[in-house]
PDB file of C-alpha atoms in Angstrom:
ATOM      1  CA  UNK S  15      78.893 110.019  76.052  1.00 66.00           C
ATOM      2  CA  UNK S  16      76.528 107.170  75.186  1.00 83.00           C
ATOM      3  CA  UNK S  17      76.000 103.923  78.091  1.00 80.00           C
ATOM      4  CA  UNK S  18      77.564 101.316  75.978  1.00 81.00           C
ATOM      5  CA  UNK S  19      80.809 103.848  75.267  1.00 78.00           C
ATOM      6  CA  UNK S  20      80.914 104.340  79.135  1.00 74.00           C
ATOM      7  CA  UNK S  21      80.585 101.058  79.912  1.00 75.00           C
ATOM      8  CA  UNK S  22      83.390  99.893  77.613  1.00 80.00           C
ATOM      9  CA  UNK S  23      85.316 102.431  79.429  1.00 77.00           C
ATOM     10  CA  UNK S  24      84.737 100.846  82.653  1.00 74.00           C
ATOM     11  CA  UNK S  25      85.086  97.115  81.362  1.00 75.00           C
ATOM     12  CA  UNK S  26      89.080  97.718  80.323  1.00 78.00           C
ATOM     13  CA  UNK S  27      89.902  99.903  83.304  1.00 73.00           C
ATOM     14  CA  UNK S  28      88.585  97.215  85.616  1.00 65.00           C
ATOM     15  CA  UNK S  29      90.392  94.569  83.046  1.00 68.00           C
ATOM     16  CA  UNK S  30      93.916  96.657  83.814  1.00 71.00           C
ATOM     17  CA  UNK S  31      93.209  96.857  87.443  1.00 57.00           C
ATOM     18  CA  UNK S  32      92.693  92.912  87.590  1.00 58.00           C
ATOM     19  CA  UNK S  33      95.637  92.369  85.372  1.00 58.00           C
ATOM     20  CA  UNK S  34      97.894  94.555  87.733  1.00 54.00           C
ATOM     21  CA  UNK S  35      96.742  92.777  90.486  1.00 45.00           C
ATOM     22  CA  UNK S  36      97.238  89.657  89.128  1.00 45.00           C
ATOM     23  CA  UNK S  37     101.041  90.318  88.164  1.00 50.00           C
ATOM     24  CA  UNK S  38     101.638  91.607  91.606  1.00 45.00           C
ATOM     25  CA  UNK S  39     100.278  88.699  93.248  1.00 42.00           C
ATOM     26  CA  UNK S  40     102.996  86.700  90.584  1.00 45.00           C
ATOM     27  CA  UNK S  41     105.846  88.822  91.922  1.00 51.00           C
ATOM     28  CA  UNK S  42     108.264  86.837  94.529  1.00 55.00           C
ATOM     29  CA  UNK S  43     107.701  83.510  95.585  1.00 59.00           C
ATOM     30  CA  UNK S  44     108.164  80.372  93.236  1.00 60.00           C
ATOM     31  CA  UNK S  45     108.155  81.982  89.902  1.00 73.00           C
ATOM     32  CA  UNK S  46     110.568  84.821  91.146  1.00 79.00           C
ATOM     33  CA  UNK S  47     112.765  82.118  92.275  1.00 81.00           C
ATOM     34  CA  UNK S  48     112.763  79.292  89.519  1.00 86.00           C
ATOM     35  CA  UNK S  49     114.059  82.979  87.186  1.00 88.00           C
ATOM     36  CA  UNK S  50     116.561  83.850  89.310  1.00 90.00           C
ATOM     37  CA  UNK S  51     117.733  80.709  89.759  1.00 90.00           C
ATOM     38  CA  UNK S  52     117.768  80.113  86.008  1.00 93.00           C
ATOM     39  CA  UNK S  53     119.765  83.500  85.216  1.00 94.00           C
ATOM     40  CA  UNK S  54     122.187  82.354  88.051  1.00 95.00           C
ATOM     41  CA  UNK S  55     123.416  79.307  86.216  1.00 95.00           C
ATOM     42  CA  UNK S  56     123.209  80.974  83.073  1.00 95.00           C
ATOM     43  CA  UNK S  57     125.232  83.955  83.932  1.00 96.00           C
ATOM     44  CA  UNK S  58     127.150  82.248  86.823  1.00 96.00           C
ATOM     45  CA  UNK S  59     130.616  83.432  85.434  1.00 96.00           C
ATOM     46  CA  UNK S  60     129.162  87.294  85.787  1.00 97.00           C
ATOM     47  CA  UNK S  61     127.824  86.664  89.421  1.00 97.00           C
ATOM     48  CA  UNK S  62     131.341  85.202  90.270  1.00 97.00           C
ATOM     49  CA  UNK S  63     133.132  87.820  88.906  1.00 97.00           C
ATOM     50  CA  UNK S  64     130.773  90.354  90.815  1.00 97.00           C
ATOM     51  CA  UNK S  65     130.824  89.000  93.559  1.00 96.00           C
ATOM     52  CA  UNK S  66     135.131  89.123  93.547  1.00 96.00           C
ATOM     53  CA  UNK S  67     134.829  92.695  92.802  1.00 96.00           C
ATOM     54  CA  UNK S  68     132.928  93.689  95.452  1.00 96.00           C
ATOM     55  CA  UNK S  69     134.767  91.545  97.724  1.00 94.00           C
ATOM     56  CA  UNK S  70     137.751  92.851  96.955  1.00 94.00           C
ATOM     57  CA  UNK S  71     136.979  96.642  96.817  1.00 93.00           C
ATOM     58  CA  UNK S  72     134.634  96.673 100.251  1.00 91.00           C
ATOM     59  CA  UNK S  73     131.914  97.592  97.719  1.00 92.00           C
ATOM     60  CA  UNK S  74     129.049  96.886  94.902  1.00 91.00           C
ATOM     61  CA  UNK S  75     129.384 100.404  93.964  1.00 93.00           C
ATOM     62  CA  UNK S  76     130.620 100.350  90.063  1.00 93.00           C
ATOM     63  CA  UNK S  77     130.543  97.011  89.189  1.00 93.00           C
ATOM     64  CA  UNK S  78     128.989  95.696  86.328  1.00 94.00           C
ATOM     65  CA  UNK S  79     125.320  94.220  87.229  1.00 94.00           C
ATOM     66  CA  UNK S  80     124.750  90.288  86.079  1.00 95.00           C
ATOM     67  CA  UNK S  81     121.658  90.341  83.926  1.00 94.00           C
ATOM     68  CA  UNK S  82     118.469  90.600  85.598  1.00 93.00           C
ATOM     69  CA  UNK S  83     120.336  92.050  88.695  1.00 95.00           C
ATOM     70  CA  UNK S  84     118.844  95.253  89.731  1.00 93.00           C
ATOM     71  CA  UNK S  85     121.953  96.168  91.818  1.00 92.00           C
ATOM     72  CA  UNK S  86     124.961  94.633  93.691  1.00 95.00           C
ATOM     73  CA  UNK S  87     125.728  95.621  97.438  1.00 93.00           C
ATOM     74  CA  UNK S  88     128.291  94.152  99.939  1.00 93.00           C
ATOM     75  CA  UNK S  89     126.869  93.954 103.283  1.00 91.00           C
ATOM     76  CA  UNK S  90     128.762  93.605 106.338  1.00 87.00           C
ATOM     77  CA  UNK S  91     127.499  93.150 109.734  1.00 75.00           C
ATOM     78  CA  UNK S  92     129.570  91.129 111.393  1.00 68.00           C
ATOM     79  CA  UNK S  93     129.995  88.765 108.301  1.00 77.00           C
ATOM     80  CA  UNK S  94     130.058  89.627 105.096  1.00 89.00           C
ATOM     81  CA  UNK S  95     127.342  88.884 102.138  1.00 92.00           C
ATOM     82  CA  UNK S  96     127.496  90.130  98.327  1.00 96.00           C
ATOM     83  CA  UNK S  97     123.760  91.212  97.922  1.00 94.00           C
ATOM     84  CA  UNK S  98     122.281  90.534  94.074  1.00 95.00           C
ATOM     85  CA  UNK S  99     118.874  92.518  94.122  1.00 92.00           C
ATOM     86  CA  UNK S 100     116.324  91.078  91.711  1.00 92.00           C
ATOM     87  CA  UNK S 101     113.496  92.208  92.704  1.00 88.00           C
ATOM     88  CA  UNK S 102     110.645  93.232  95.079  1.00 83.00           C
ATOM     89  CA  UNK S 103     106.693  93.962  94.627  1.00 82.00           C
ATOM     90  CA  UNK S 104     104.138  95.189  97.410  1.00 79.00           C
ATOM     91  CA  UNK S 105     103.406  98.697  99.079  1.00 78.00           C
ATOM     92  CA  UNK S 106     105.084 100.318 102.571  1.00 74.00           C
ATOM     93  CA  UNK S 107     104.854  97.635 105.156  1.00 75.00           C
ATOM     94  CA  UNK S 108     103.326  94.728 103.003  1.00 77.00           C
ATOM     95  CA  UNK S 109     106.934  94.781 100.864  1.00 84.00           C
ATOM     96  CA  UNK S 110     108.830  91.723  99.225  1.00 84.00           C
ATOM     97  CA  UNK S 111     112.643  91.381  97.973  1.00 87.00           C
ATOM     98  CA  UNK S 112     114.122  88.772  95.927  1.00 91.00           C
ATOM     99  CA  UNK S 113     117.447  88.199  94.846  1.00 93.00           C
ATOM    100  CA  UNK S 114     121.110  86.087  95.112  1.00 94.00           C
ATOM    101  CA  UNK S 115     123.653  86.385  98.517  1.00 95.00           C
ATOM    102  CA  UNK S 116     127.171  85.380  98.131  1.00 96.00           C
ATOM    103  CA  UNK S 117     128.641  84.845 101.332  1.00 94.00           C
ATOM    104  CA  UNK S 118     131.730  83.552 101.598  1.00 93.00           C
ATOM    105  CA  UNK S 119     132.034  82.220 104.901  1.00 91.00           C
ATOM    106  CA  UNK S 120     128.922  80.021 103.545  1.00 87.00           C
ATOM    107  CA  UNK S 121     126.764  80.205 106.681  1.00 86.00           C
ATOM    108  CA  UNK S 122     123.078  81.040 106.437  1.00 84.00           C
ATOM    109  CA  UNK S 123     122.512  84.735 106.792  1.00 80.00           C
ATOM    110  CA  UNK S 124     119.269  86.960 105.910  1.00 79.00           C
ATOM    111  CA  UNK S 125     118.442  89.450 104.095  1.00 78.00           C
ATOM    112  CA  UNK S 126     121.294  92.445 103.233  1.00 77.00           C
ATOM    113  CA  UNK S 127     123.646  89.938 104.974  1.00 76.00           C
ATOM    114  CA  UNK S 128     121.807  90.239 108.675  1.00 77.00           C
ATOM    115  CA  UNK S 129     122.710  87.442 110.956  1.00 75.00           C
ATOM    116  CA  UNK S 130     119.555  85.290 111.817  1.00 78.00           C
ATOM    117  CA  UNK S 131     118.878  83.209 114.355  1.00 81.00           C
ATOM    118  CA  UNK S 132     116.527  80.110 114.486  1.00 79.00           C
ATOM    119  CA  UNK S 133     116.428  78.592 110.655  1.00 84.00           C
ATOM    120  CA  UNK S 134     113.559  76.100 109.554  1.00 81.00           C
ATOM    121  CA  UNK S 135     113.846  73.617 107.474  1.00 86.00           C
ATOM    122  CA  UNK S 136     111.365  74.462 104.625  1.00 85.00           C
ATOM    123  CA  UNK S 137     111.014  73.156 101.437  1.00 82.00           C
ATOM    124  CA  UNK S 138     114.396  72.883  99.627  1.00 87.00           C
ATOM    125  CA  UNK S 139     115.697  76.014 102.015  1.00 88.00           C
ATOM    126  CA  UNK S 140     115.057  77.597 104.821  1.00 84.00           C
ATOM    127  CA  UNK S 141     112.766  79.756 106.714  1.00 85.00           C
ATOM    128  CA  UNK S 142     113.287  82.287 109.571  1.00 86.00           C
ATOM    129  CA  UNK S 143     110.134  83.995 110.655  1.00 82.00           C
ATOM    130  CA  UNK S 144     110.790  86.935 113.282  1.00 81.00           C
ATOM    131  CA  UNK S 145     109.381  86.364 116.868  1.00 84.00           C
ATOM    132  CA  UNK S 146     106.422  88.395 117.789  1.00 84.00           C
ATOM    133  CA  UNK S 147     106.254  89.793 114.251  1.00 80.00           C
ATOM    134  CA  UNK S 148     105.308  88.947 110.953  1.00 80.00           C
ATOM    135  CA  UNK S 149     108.522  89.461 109.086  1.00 83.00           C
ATOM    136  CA  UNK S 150     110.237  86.011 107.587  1.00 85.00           C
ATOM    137  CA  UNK S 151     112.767  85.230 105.256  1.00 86.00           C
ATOM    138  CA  UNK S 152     113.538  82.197 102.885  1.00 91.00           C
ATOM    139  CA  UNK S 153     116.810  80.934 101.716  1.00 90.00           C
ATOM    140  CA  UNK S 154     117.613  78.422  99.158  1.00 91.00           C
ATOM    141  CA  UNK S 155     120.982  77.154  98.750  1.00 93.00           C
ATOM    142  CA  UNK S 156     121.863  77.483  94.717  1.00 94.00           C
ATOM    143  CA  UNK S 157     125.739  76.503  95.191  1.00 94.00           C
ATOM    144  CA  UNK S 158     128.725  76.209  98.208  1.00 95.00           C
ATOM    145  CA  UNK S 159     128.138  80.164  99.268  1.00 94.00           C
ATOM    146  CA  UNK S 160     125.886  81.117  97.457  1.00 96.00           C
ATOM    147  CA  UNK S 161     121.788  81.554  98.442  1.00 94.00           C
ATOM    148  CA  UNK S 162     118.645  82.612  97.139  1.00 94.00           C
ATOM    149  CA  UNK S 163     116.511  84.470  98.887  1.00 92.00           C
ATOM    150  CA  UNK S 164     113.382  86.223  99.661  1.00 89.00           C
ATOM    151  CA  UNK S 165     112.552  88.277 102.448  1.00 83.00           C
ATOM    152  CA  UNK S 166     109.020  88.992 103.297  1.00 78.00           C
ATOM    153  CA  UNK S 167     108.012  92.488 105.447  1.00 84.00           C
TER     154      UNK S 167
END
């Protein structure tokens, strides 16, 4: 192999590595959030009827996804939540999700429907940010019961 082949080589892998890193570093946070916000509205009659389902039949388990939903899970610890996974990005403990709650009681709760204490007002949400730790979670309120959110390990 000639230096000008090798170095062309080198120039695109370390083009792909800087383009990976740059999508990852797009993954969660504010553009994450103005999409799922925008397929909630536009597929709001599909999230409600989801959300019924699972309600309903103590599960997510068979029911037909929303678009861009990776998966639908009813949570219940001591108050139920209808979980809407959209997304997550990162590696082991450096790890973000994304996605829609519907919780019908319509208090705040965290991610896969935990019970938080000690909410922040942040932005247009909230913000709960674990003592001692470095976990946090943000909430946005789309509609009555139902949240955004992004929880941050």
């Amino acid at each position: 192999m000639n230096r000008k082949r090798v170095f062309r080589i080198s120039l695109v892998v370390v083009l792909i590595l800087m383009l990976g890193a740059l999508w990852t570093a797009l993954q969660g946070g504010p553009l994450a959030r103005s999409y799922a916000k925008l397929l909630f509205q536009q597929n709001r009659t599909d999230f409600d009827s989801a959300a019924a389902q699972a309600v309903e039949q103590g599960s997510g388990q068979g029911i037909p996804r929303p678009f861009g939903v990776r998966d639908v899970t009813l949570w219940d610890y001591g108050g139920t939540a209808v979980d809407f996974s959209m997304g997550s990005s990162g590696i082991g403990p450096s790890t973000t999700y994304w996605g829609i709650q519907y919780v019908p009681s319509g208090e705040r709760m965290g991610f896969q429907g935990s019970r938080l204490e000690g909410w922040i007002s942040d932005r247009d949400g909230w913000r709960w940010e674990e003592s001692g730790g470095d976990n946090r979670c943000y909430i946005q309120e789309l509609d009555e019961r139902w949240y955004y959110y992004e929880m941050f390990f």
